[in-house]
mmCIF file of C-alpha atoms and ligand atoms in Angstrom:
data_model
loop_
_atom_site.group_PDB
_atom_site.id
_atom_site.type_symbol
_atom_site.label_atom_id
_atom_site.label_comp_id
_atom_site.label_asym_id
_atom_site.label_seq_id
_atom_site.Cartn_x
_atom_site.Cartn_y
_atom_site.Cartn_z
ATOM 1 C CA UNK A 60 -42.998 -18.940 3.307
ATOM 2 C CA UNK A 61 -43.608 -15.212 3.820
ATOM 3 C CA UNK A 62 -40.131 -14.433 5.051
ATOM 4 C CA UNK A 63 -38.577 -16.346 2.137
ATOM 5 C CA UNK A 64 -40.513 -14.269 -0.372
ATOM 6 C CA UNK A 65 -39.468 -11.086 1.395
ATOM 7 C CA UNK A 66 -35.826 -12.164 1.280
ATOM 8 C CA UNK A 67 -36.196 -13.053 -2.390
ATOM 9 C CA UNK A 68 -37.642 -9.599 -3.073
ATOM 10 C CA UNK A 69 -34.803 -7.840 -1.244
ATOM 11 C CA UNK A 70 -32.208 -10.055 -2.847
ATOM 12 C CA UNK A 71 -33.644 -9.324 -6.298
ATOM 13 C CA UNK A 72 -33.312 -5.650 -5.501
ATOM 14 C CA UNK A 73 -29.683 -6.191 -4.555
ATOM 15 C CA UNK A 74 -29.100 -8.198 -7.733
ATOM 16 C CA UNK A 75 -30.573 -5.397 -9.784
ATOM 17 C CA UNK A 76 -27.988 -3.020 -8.484
ATOM 18 C CA UNK A 77 -29.478 -1.659 -5.278
ATOM 19 C CA UNK A 78 -26.258 -2.372 -3.409
ATOM 20 C CA UNK A 79 -24.226 -0.748 -6.170
ATOM 21 C CA UNK A 80 -26.475 2.286 -6.041
ATOM 22 C CA UNK A 81 -26.032 2.338 -2.290
ATOM 23 C CA UNK A 82 -22.268 2.180 -2.645
ATOM 24 C CA UNK A 83 -22.290 4.983 -5.239
ATOM 25 C CA UNK A 84 -24.226 7.348 -2.998
ATOM 26 C CA UNK A 85 -21.827 7.006 -0.041
ATOM 27 C CA UNK A 86 -19.222 9.764 0.363
ATOM 28 C CA UNK A 87 -15.813 8.997 -1.090
ATOM 29 C CA UNK A 88 -13.282 8.147 1.608
ATOM 30 C CA UNK A 89 -10.617 10.554 2.691
ATOM 31 C CA UNK A 90 -12.437 13.740 1.796
ATOM 32 C CA UNK A 91 -15.784 13.869 3.569
ATOM 33 C CA UNK A 92 -16.515 13.127 7.178
ATOM 34 C CA UNK A 93 -14.261 12.017 9.986
ATOM 35 C CA UNK A 94 -15.066 9.390 12.566
ATOM 36 C CA UNK A 95 -14.356 10.037 16.247
ATOM 37 C CA UNK A 96 -10.725 9.498 17.181
ATOM 38 C CA UNK A 97 -9.461 9.570 13.606
ATOM 39 C CA UNK A 98 -6.863 11.816 12.027
ATOM 40 C CA UNK A 99 -5.708 12.610 8.526
ATOM 41 C CA UNK A 100 -2.612 10.714 7.527
ATOM 42 C CA UNK A 101 -0.964 11.853 4.330
ATOM 43 C CA UNK A 102 0.893 9.102 2.504
ATOM 44 C CA UNK A 103 2.286 10.125 -0.862
ATOM 45 C CA UNK A 104 -0.627 11.515 -2.863
ATOM 46 C CA UNK A 105 -3.212 9.928 -0.570
ATOM 47 C CA UNK A 106 -5.010 11.091 2.542
ATOM 48 C CA UNK A 107 -6.200 8.364 4.885
ATOM 49 C CA UNK A 108 -8.628 8.730 7.737
ATOM 50 C CA UNK A 109 -6.284 6.930 10.110
ATOM 51 C CA UNK A 110 -6.933 5.678 13.599
ATOM 52 C CA UNK A 111 -4.498 4.296 16.145
ATOM 53 C CA UNK A 112 -4.362 0.500 16.032
ATOM 54 C CA UNK A 113 -5.397 -1.535 19.074
ATOM 55 C CA UNK A 114 -2.878 -4.372 19.235
ATOM 56 C CA UNK A 115 0.729 -3.297 18.792
ATOM 57 C CA UNK A 116 3.860 -2.568 20.788
ATOM 58 C CA UNK A 117 6.109 0.470 20.463
ATOM 59 C CA UNK A 118 9.576 -1.118 20.270
ATOM 60 C CA UNK A 119 11.426 2.206 20.573
ATOM 61 C CA UNK A 120 13.667 3.832 17.954
ATOM 62 C CA UNK A 121 10.559 4.440 15.825
ATOM 63 C CA UNK A 122 9.862 0.696 15.433
ATOM 64 C CA UNK A 123 6.519 -0.984 16.107
ATOM 65 C CA UNK A 124 5.434 -4.616 16.396
ATOM 66 C CA UNK A 125 1.909 -5.404 15.240
ATOM 67 C CA UNK A 126 0.332 -8.009 17.526
ATOM 68 C CA UNK A 127 -3.017 -8.358 15.803
ATOM 69 C CA UNK A 128 -2.243 -11.531 13.885
ATOM 70 C CA UNK A 129 0.375 -14.283 14.199
ATOM 71 C CA UNK A 130 2.528 -12.666 11.494
ATOM 72 C CA UNK A 131 3.638 -10.203 14.187
ATOM 73 C CA UNK A 132 5.133 -7.778 11.675
ATOM 74 C CA UNK A 133 8.005 -5.657 12.924
ATOM 75 C CA UNK A 134 7.473 -2.385 11.103
ATOM 76 C CA UNK A 135 9.939 0.472 10.699
ATOM 77 C CA UNK A 136 8.935 4.145 10.832
ATOM 78 C CA UNK A 137 6.897 5.210 7.746
ATOM 79 C CA UNK A 138 6.457 1.564 6.645
ATOM 80 C CA UNK A 139 3.409 -0.683 6.490
ATOM 81 C CA UNK A 140 2.776 -4.216 7.704
ATOM 82 C CA UNK A 141 2.398 -7.252 5.444
ATOM 83 C CA UNK A 142 -1.356 -6.636 4.990
ATOM 84 C CA UNK A 143 -0.699 -3.145 3.514
ATOM 85 C CA UNK A 144 -3.354 -1.368 5.582
ATOM 86 C CA UNK A 145 -1.420 -0.637 8.797
ATOM 87 C CA UNK A 146 1.284 1.978 9.042
ATOM 88 C CA UNK A 147 3.928 2.963 11.545
ATOM 89 C CA UNK A 148 4.416 6.662 12.160
ATOM 90 C CA UNK A 149 7.218 7.390 14.619
ATOM 91 C CA UNK A 150 6.483 4.264 16.674
ATOM 92 C CA UNK A 151 2.721 4.819 16.732
ATOM 93 C CA UNK A 152 0.817 2.273 14.664
ATOM 94 C CA UNK A 153 -2.297 3.131 12.618
ATOM 95 C CA UNK A 154 -5.035 1.398 10.692
ATOM 96 C CA UNK A 155 -5.640 3.167 7.374
ATOM 97 C CA UNK A 156 -9.034 1.610 6.621
ATOM 98 C CA UNK A 157 -11.300 2.398 9.574
ATOM 99 C CA UNK A 158 -14.729 3.405 8.184
ATOM 100 C CA UNK A 159 -13.370 3.133 4.629
ATOM 101 C CA UNK A 160 -14.822 -0.007 2.992
ATOM 102 C CA UNK A 161 -14.240 -0.715 -0.667
ATOM 103 C CA UNK A 162 -17.194 -3.113 -0.916
ATOM 104 C CA UNK A 163 -20.719 -2.945 0.516
ATOM 105 C CA UNK A 164 -23.348 -5.391 -0.737
ATOM 106 C CA UNK A 165 -26.492 -7.139 0.399
ATOM 107 C CA UNK A 166 -26.049 -10.928 0.323
ATOM 108 C CA UNK A 167 -28.086 -13.935 1.397
ATOM 109 C CA UNK A 168 -26.538 -15.453 4.527
ATOM 110 C CA UNK A 169 -26.256 -18.731 2.561
ATOM 111 C CA UNK A 170 -23.638 -17.066 0.354
ATOM 112 C CA UNK A 171 -21.158 -16.683 3.237
ATOM 113 C CA UNK A 172 -21.848 -19.675 3.573
ATOM 114 C CA UNK A 173 -23.758 -20.121 6.818
ATOM 115 C CA UNK A 174 -26.208 -23.027 6.663
ATOM 116 C CA UNK A 175 -27.091 -23.238 10.374
ATOM 117 C CA UNK A 176 -27.401 -19.538 11.098
ATOM 118 C CA UNK A 177 -30.658 -17.678 10.497
ATOM 119 C CA UNK A 178 -31.448 -19.237 7.104
ATOM 120 C CA UNK A 179 -33.073 -17.048 4.436
ATOM 121 C CA UNK A 180 -31.954 -13.782 6.051
ATOM 122 C CA UNK A 181 -29.839 -11.056 4.446
ATOM 123 C CA UNK A 182 -26.405 -9.876 5.518
ATOM 124 C CA UNK A 183 -25.116 -6.372 4.876
ATOM 125 C CA UNK A 184 -21.630 -7.329 3.730
ATOM 126 C CA UNK A 185 -18.588 -5.095 3.864
ATOM 127 C CA UNK A 186 -14.855 -5.296 3.218
ATOM 128 C CA UNK A 187 -11.841 -3.043 3.027
ATOM 129 C CA UNK A 188 -8.667 -3.514 1.019
ATOM 130 C CA UNK A 189 -5.946 -5.843 2.353
ATOM 131 C CA UNK A 190 -5.257 -9.343 3.656
ATOM 132 C CA UNK A 191 -2.747 -11.068 5.933
ATOM 133 C CA UNK A 192 -2.501 -14.065 3.547
ATOM 134 C CA UNK A 193 -1.633 -14.286 -0.141
ATOM 135 C CA UNK A 194 -3.721 -17.232 -1.315
ATOM 136 C CA UNK A 195 -2.806 -18.198 -4.843
ATOM 137 C CA UNK A 196 -6.462 -19.033 -5.567
ATOM 138 C CA UNK A 197 -7.923 -15.853 -4.042
ATOM 139 C CA UNK A 198 -11.395 -15.079 -5.442
ATOM 140 C CA UNK A 199 -11.267 -11.443 -4.299
ATOM 141 C CA UNK A 200 -7.656 -10.661 -5.077
ATOM 142 C CA UNK A 201 -8.453 -7.283 -6.662
ATOM 143 C CA UNK A 202 -9.279 -5.921 -3.219
ATOM 144 C CA UNK A 203 -7.575 -8.411 -0.872
ATOM 145 C CA UNK A 204 -4.182 -8.046 -2.519
ATOM 146 C CA UNK A 205 -4.349 -4.251 -2.944
ATOM 147 C CA UNK A 206 -3.358 -1.401 -0.669
ATOM 148 C CA UNK A 207 -6.246 0.935 0.200
ATOM 149 C CA UNK A 208 -5.051 3.672 -2.172
ATOM 150 C CA UNK A 209 -5.719 1.321 -5.114
ATOM 151 C CA UNK A 210 -9.328 0.491 -4.222
ATOM 152 C CA UNK A 211 -12.426 2.599 -4.623
ATOM 153 C CA UNK A 212 -13.354 3.394 -1.016
ATOM 154 C CA UNK A 213 -16.288 5.111 0.605
ATOM 155 C CA UNK A 214 -16.769 6.713 3.984
ATOM 156 C CA UNK A 215 -19.081 4.513 6.064
ATOM 157 C CA UNK A 216 -18.684 4.975 9.834
ATOM 158 C CA UNK A 217 -20.116 2.280 12.157
ATOM 159 C CA UNK A 218 -23.380 4.045 13.067
ATOM 160 C CA UNK A 219 -24.183 4.830 9.423
ATOM 161 C CA UNK A 220 -23.358 1.260 8.448
ATOM 162 C CA UNK A 221 -25.853 -0.046 11.018
ATOM 163 C CA UNK A 222 -28.492 2.395 9.733
ATOM 164 C CA UNK A 223 -28.000 1.299 6.123
ATOM 165 C CA UNK A 224 -28.138 -2.368 7.101
ATOM 166 C CA UNK A 225 -31.434 -1.860 8.956
ATOM 167 C CA UNK A 226 -32.910 0.173 6.126
ATOM 168 C CA UNK A 227 -31.965 -2.549 3.627
ATOM 169 C CA UNK A 228 -33.878 -5.179 5.635
ATOM 170 C CA UNK A 229 -30.747 -7.056 6.718
ATOM 171 C CA UNK A 230 -30.644 -9.181 9.868
ATOM 172 C CA UNK A 231 -26.888 -9.138 10.191
ATOM 173 C CA UNK A 232 -23.709 -7.335 9.208
ATOM 174 C CA UNK A 233 -21.096 -9.594 7.608
ATOM 175 C CA UNK A 234 -17.378 -8.762 7.669
ATOM 176 C CA UNK A 235 -16.221 -10.601 4.599
ATOM 177 C CA UNK A 236 -14.797 -10.698 1.031
ATOM 178 C CA UNK A 237 -11.176 -9.719 1.839
ATOM 179 C CA UNK A 238 -9.869 -10.583 5.334
ATOM 180 C CA UNK A 239 -11.675 -8.787 8.177
ATOM 181 C CA UNK A 240 -8.836 -9.414 10.638
ATOM 182 C CA UNK A 241 -6.890 -6.627 8.946
ATOM 183 C CA UNK A 242 -9.745 -4.103 9.434
ATOM 184 C CA UNK A 243 -10.169 -5.244 13.025
ATOM 185 C CA UNK A 244 -10.831 -1.853 14.682
ATOM 186 C CA UNK A 245 -13.508 -0.971 12.125
ATOM 187 C CA UNK A 246 -15.112 -4.419 12.494
ATOM 188 C CA UNK A 247 -15.120 -4.123 16.288
ATOM 189 C CA UNK A 248 -16.696 -0.636 16.308
ATOM 190 C CA UNK A 249 -19.177 -1.623 13.600
ATOM 191 C CA UNK A 250 -20.145 -4.758 15.564
ATOM 192 C CA UNK A 251 -20.887 -2.668 18.641
ATOM 193 C CA UNK A 252 -22.974 -0.191 16.599
ATOM 194 C CA UNK A 253 -24.774 -3.026 14.789
ATOM 195 C CA UNK A 254 -25.595 -4.778 18.084
ATOM 196 C CA UNK A 255 -27.005 -1.539 19.491
ATOM 197 C CA UNK A 256 -29.207 -1.275 16.394
ATOM 198 C CA UNK A 257 -30.541 -4.817 16.989
ATOM 199 C CA UNK A 258 -28.471 -6.507 14.270
ATOM 200 C CA UNK A 259 -26.340 -9.648 14.419
ATOM 201 C CA UNK A 260 -22.667 -9.758 13.411
ATOM 202 C CA UNK A 261 -20.915 -12.480 11.437
ATOM 203 C CA UNK A 262 -17.258 -12.756 10.512
ATOM 204 C CA UNK A 263 -15.971 -14.653 7.464
ATOM 205 C CA UNK A 264 -12.291 -15.200 8.083
ATOM 206 C CA UNK A 265 -9.144 -17.234 7.549
ATOM 207 C CA UNK A 266 -8.909 -17.466 11.354
ATOM 208 C CA UNK A 267 -5.373 -16.084 11.326
ATOM 209 C CA UNK A 268 -5.649 -13.739 14.283
ATOM 210 C CA UNK A 269 -4.078 -13.547 17.735
ATOM 211 C CA UNK A 270 -6.248 -15.102 20.481
ATOM 212 C CA UNK A 271 -6.657 -11.932 22.584
ATOM 213 C CA UNK A 272 -8.254 -9.748 19.861
ATOM 214 C CA UNK A 273 -10.412 -12.703 18.779
ATOM 215 C CA UNK A 274 -11.746 -13.169 22.294
ATOM 216 C CA UNK A 275 -12.513 -9.454 22.558
ATOM 217 C CA UNK A 276 -14.286 -9.479 19.192
ATOM 218 C CA UNK A 277 -16.361 -12.571 20.020
ATOM 219 C CA UNK A 278 -18.130 -10.562 22.722
ATOM 220 C CA UNK A 279 -19.907 -8.767 19.874
ATOM 221 C CA UNK A 280 -20.076 -11.463 17.170
ATOM 222 C CA UNK A 281 -22.844 -14.003 16.696
ATOM 223 C CA UNK A 282 -21.201 -16.391 14.255
ATOM 224 C CA UNK A 283 -17.857 -17.051 12.597
ATOM 225 C CA UNK A 284 -17.065 -18.859 9.383
ATOM 226 C CA UNK A 285 -13.509 -20.145 9.215
ATOM 227 C CA UNK A 286 -11.779 -20.999 5.960
ATOM 228 C CA UNK A 287 -9.643 -23.980 6.852
ATOM 229 C CA UNK A 288 -7.537 -23.930 3.704
ATOM 230 C CA UNK A 289 -5.911 -27.340 4.117
ATOM 231 C CA UNK A 290 -4.503 -29.559 6.866
ATOM 232 C CA UNK A 291 -0.761 -29.252 6.308
ATOM 233 C CA UNK A 292 1.693 -26.519 7.270
ATOM 234 C CA UNK A 293 3.302 -26.955 3.870
ATOM 235 C CA UNK A 294 0.123 -25.963 2.017
ATOM 236 C CA UNK A 295 -0.411 -22.956 4.273
ATOM 237 C CA UNK A 296 3.171 -21.828 3.676
ATOM 238 C CA UNK A 297 3.395 -22.493 -0.074
ATOM 239 C CA UNK A 298 -0.118 -21.645 -1.236
ATOM 240 C CA UNK A 299 -1.283 -19.037 1.290
ATOM 241 C CA UNK A 300 1.809 -17.466 2.879
ATOM 242 C CA UNK A 301 0.315 -18.418 6.247
ATOM 243 C CA UNK A 302 0.438 -21.022 9.021
ATOM 244 C CA UNK A 303 -1.990 -23.773 9.969
ATOM 245 C CA UNK A 304 -1.460 -24.143 13.725
ATOM 246 C CA UNK A 305 -2.713 -20.651 14.738
ATOM 247 C CA UNK A 306 -5.912 -21.304 12.767
ATOM 248 C CA UNK A 307 -6.472 -24.612 14.584
ATOM 249 C CA UNK A 308 -5.894 -22.775 17.870
ATOM 250 C CA UNK A 309 -8.562 -20.207 16.952
ATOM 251 C CA UNK A 310 -11.010 -22.997 16.116
ATOM 252 C CA UNK A 311 -10.403 -24.494 19.570
ATOM 253 C CA UNK A 312 -10.898 -21.044 21.089
ATOM 254 C CA UNK A 313 -14.259 -20.625 19.309
ATOM 255 C CA UNK A 314 -15.384 -23.968 20.695
ATOM 256 C CA UNK A 315 -14.313 -22.892 24.190
ATOM 257 C CA UNK A 316 -16.125 -19.562 23.893
ATOM 258 C CA UNK A 317 -19.260 -21.305 22.639
ATOM 259 C CA UNK A 318 -19.960 -19.039 19.669
ATOM 260 C CA UNK A 319 -21.602 -20.548 16.565
ATOM 261 C CA UNK A 320 -19.095 -21.389 13.803
ATOM 262 C CA UNK A 321 -18.919 -23.294 10.536
ATOM 263 C CA UNK A 322 -15.906 -24.476 8.543
ATOM 264 C CA UNK A 323 -15.228 -24.232 4.815
ATOM 265 C CA UNK A 324 -12.544 -26.349 3.151
ATOM 266 C CA UNK A 325 -11.865 -25.248 -0.434
ATOM 267 C CA UNK A 326 -10.843 -28.351 -2.360
ATOM 268 C CA UNK A 327 -8.122 -27.450 -4.860
ATOM 269 C CA UNK A 328 -7.313 -30.205 -7.386
ATOM 270 C CA UNK A 329 -3.885 -31.813 -6.839
ATOM 271 C CA UNK A 330 -3.036 -29.524 -3.885
ATOM 272 C CA UNK A 331 -5.237 -30.580 -0.937
ATOM 273 C CA UNK A 332 -7.544 -33.298 -2.290
ATOM 274 C CA UNK A 333 -6.134 -36.686 -1.210
ATOM 275 C CA UNK A 334 -8.097 -39.179 0.875
ATOM 276 C CA UNK A 335 -5.402 -38.902 3.527
ATOM 277 C CA UNK A 336 -5.884 -35.139 3.877
ATOM 278 C CA UNK A 337 -9.672 -35.465 4.009
ATOM 279 C CA UNK A 338 -9.362 -38.195 6.657
ATOM 280 C CA UNK A 339 -6.879 -36.169 8.708
ATOM 281 C CA UNK A 340 -8.899 -32.968 8.722
ATOM 282 C CA UNK A 341 -12.232 -34.711 9.396
ATOM 283 C CA UNK A 342 -10.803 -36.868 12.175
ATOM 284 C CA UNK A 343 -9.322 -33.767 13.796
ATOM 285 C CA UNK A 344 -12.588 -31.807 13.547
ATOM 286 C CA UNK A 345 -14.705 -34.683 14.860
ATOM 287 C CA UNK A 346 -12.283 -35.462 17.688
ATOM 288 C CA UNK A 347 -11.334 -31.934 18.737
ATOM 289 C CA UNK A 348 -14.285 -29.722 17.864
ATOM 290 C CA UNK A 349 -17.104 -32.259 17.807
ATOM 291 C CA UNK A 350 -19.314 -33.968 15.247
ATOM 292 C CA UNK A 351 -21.931 -31.201 15.122
ATOM 293 C CA UNK A 352 -19.718 -28.589 13.424
ATOM 294 C CA UNK A 353 -20.968 -27.987 9.857
ATOM 295 C CA UNK A 354 -18.210 -28.554 7.301
ATOM 296 C CA UNK A 355 -18.533 -27.289 3.719
ATOM 297 C CA UNK A 356 -16.337 -28.829 1.019
ATOM 298 C CA UNK A 357 -16.291 -26.105 -1.563
ATOM 299 C CA UNK A 358 -15.544 -26.247 -5.270
ATOM 300 C CA UNK A 359 -12.493 -24.366 -6.533
ATOM 301 C CA UNK A 360 -12.722 -22.245 -9.694
ATOM 302 C CA UNK A 361 -9.476 -21.276 -11.442
ATOM 303 C CA UNK A 362 -8.536 -17.740 -10.457
ATOM 304 C CA UNK A 363 -5.675 -15.357 -9.666
ATOM 305 C CA UNK A 364 -2.382 -17.339 -9.687
ATOM 306 C CA UNK A 365 -3.971 -20.785 -10.092
ATOM 307 C CA UNK A 366 -5.635 -20.400 -13.478
ATOM 308 C CA UNK A 367 -3.712 -23.444 -14.710
ATOM 309 C CA UNK A 368 -5.716 -25.864 -12.549
ATOM 310 C CA UNK A 369 -9.142 -27.260 -13.473
ATOM 311 C CA UNK A 370 -12.205 -26.642 -11.354
ATOM 312 C CA UNK A 371 -12.768 -29.298 -8.686
ATOM 313 C CA UNK A 372 -14.533 -32.384 -10.079
ATOM 314 C CA UNK A 373 -17.853 -32.992 -8.336
ATOM 315 C CA UNK A 374 -16.815 -36.591 -7.605
ATOM 316 C CA UNK A 375 -13.849 -35.272 -5.556
ATOM 317 C CA UNK A 376 -16.229 -33.223 -3.415
ATOM 318 C CA UNK A 377 -18.476 -36.258 -3.035
ATOM 319 C CA UNK A 378 -15.473 -38.321 -1.977
ATOM 320 C CA UNK A 379 -14.587 -35.717 0.668
ATOM 321 C CA UNK A 380 -18.190 -35.701 1.901
ATOM 322 C CA UNK A 381 -18.258 -39.496 2.166
ATOM 323 C CA UNK A 382 -14.993 -39.522 4.149
ATOM 324 C CA UNK A 383 -16.303 -36.790 6.474
ATOM 325 C CA UNK A 384 -19.528 -38.702 7.072
ATOM 326 C CA UNK A 385 -17.526 -41.848 7.813
ATOM 327 C CA UNK A 386 -15.498 -39.845 10.351
ATOM 328 C CA UNK A 387 -18.768 -39.130 12.142
ATOM 329 C CA UNK A 388 -19.420 -35.526 11.055
ATOM 330 C CA UNK A 389 -23.172 -34.983 10.949
ATOM 331 C CA UNK A 390 -23.533 -31.908 8.760
ATOM 332 C CA UNK A 391 -21.324 -32.083 5.690
ATOM 333 C CA UNK A 392 -22.027 -29.910 2.672
ATOM 334 C CA UNK A 393 -20.868 -29.510 -0.893
ATOM 335 C CA UNK A 394 -20.423 -25.880 -1.904
ATOM 336 C CA UNK A 395 -20.367 -24.037 -5.243
ATOM 337 C CA UNK A 396 -22.285 -26.803 -7.042
ATOM 338 C CA UNK A 397 -25.814 -25.371 -7.361
ATOM 339 C CA UNK A 398 -28.525 -28.005 -7.320
ATOM 340 C CA UNK A 399 -26.371 -30.748 -5.743
ATOM 341 C CA UNK A 400 -28.069 -32.644 -2.910
ATOM 342 C CA UNK A 401 -24.996 -31.892 -0.784
ATOM 343 C CA UNK A 402 -26.278 -28.314 -0.472
ATOM 344 C CA UNK A 403 -29.185 -29.476 1.678
ATOM 345 C CA UNK A 404 -29.356 -30.252 5.401
ATOM 346 C CA UNK A 405 -30.450 -33.759 6.359
ATOM 347 C CA UNK A 406 -31.602 -34.919 9.770
ATOM 348 C CA UNK A 407 -28.842 -37.148 11.194
ATOM 349 C CA UNK A 408 -31.499 -39.243 12.940
ATOM 350 C CA UNK A 409 -34.373 -39.856 10.495
ATOM 351 C CA UNK A 410 -32.363 -38.843 7.375
ATOM 352 C CA UNK A 411 -35.158 -36.663 5.974
ATOM 353 C CA UNK A 412 -34.447 -33.303 4.306
ATOM 354 C CA UNK A 413 -34.557 -30.502 6.848
ATOM 355 C CA UNK A 414 -33.527 -27.564 4.671
ATOM 356 C CA UNK A 415 -33.492 -27.981 0.922
ATOM 357 C CA UNK A 416 -31.330 -25.467 -0.909
ATOM 358 C CA UNK A 417 -30.810 -24.595 -4.539
ATOM 359 C CA UNK A 418 -27.842 -22.263 -4.803
ATOM 360 C CA UNK A 419 -28.476 -19.511 -2.258
ATOM 361 C CA UNK A 420 -32.214 -20.176 -2.118
ATOM 362 C CA UNK A 421 -34.054 -22.184 0.489
ATOM 363 C CA UNK A 422 -36.847 -24.132 -1.206
ATOM 364 C CA UNK A 423 -38.024 -26.321 1.674
ATOM 365 C CA UNK A 424 -37.798 -25.783 5.432
ATOM 366 C CA UNK A 425 -38.651 -28.572 7.876
ATOM 367 C CA UNK A 426 -37.330 -27.265 11.168
ATOM 368 C CA UNK A 427 -39.550 -26.327 14.053
ATOM 369 C CA UNK A 428 -37.870 -24.279 16.793
ATOM 370 C CA UNK A 429 -34.510 -25.816 15.927
ATOM 371 C CA UNK A 430 -35.817 -29.389 15.850
ATOM 372 C CA UNK A 431 -36.500 -31.821 13.028
ATOM 373 C CA UNK A 432 -40.186 -31.528 12.169
ATOM 374 C CA UNK A 433 -40.385 -35.295 11.564
ATOM 375 C CA UNK A 434 -38.561 -36.901 14.491
ATOM 376 C CA UNK A 435 -37.828 -34.061 16.937
ATOM 377 C CA UNK A 436 -34.025 -34.349 16.709
ATOM 378 C CA UNK A 437 -32.328 -31.166 17.982
ATOM 379 C CA UNK A 438 -30.327 -29.563 15.162
ATOM 380 C CA UNK A 439 -27.423 -27.380 16.318
ATOM 381 C CA UNK A 440 -27.372 -23.792 15.046
ATOM 382 C CA UNK A 441 -28.920 -20.356 15.491
ATOM 383 C CA UNK A 442 -32.421 -20.590 14.109
ATOM 384 C CA UNK A 443 -34.276 -17.562 15.421
HETATM 385 S S1 SF4 B 90 -2.427 -7.571 10.938
HETATM 386 FE FE1 SF4 B 90 -1.141 -6.974 9.189
HETATM 387 S S2 SF4 B 90 0.478 -5.714 10.062
HETATM 388 FE FE2 SF4 B 90 -0.474 -6.810 11.755
HETATM 389 S S3 SF4 B 90 0.802 -8.643 12.049
HETATM 390 FE FE3 SF4 B 90 -0.899 -9.195 10.685
HETATM 391 S S4 SF4 B 90 -0.123 -8.894 8.619
HETATM 392 FE FE4 SF4 B 90 1.279 -7.822 10.001
#
């Protein structure tokens, strides 16, 4: 239990404001320090440390097409893309958020949530402003739905980030909170620096990214958590301003690459909570991705534009879990209901508890080198 106590100690420190103190001591973005290859870009009253974007096409006549995500924004000179953090300057396209996070915290990996990836470890978690979706239930809308000039940013270049993460006792760097796709170049450079420092990299994403940049990124990532928001194009269009099919394609790509990934399905009352939808999504996952993929049915709390809806009843989450189990999925979890037995991992063979969780804490651990301690069943995941 030594490592659990150590994690608890570090997490307590983070809870007591260590991560806030860390954030406060970092230099404010735009005024101190410049990362290699960056340039000052003045936009109104703001100075950005801008860097040329990786995936775009100069269309001529000062126009640019961003090819990073399936939105494929066509952007006129001096304008920004849908996600608000990428700007066209005379046909050259720039990211405005490289090395400029607006959030840096130390979180338990269970908070992401990853349940089959290095349990009990800490993740140095960062985000910048911006998102390529507009989810009406967004839990981080203050940063995700803001341009970078409206967030409180710091200057944290990749090498420094890796140093801070090591110093804080973290095992991984997590790209999270808003949507890391839109700070792609920063995430890629940070992943390389983190790997060199002996850290792992995990991405928490809506999966709305073009296949080529995702493949490139996966060379440096160790795990991906995909928010599968629903299983209909209509929901993606109406509730998220996105599309479902490209996300399904990315899930298939992750399977092909062989990287570890887990899926979260946020259950929103009246919008994506019918038996039919649960059956459809679970049948697709089991049939296309396999029965070993962990699926988390997560509880919705009223927020942002959906404050009129109630929080998800626990019995709805239990219904989803029962349908998923019937579809053959072996590792189905209930999220955001601390103390529920659906937070724990059970052996699909002998049915005993393998990892008992209470909120973000692991209280019992019965795995031995990735196998069930009781019956020897191999449990998929990254355990050491
Ligand atoms: S990353 Fe941003 S600018 Fe690029 S296509 Fe997506 S939404 Fe548009």
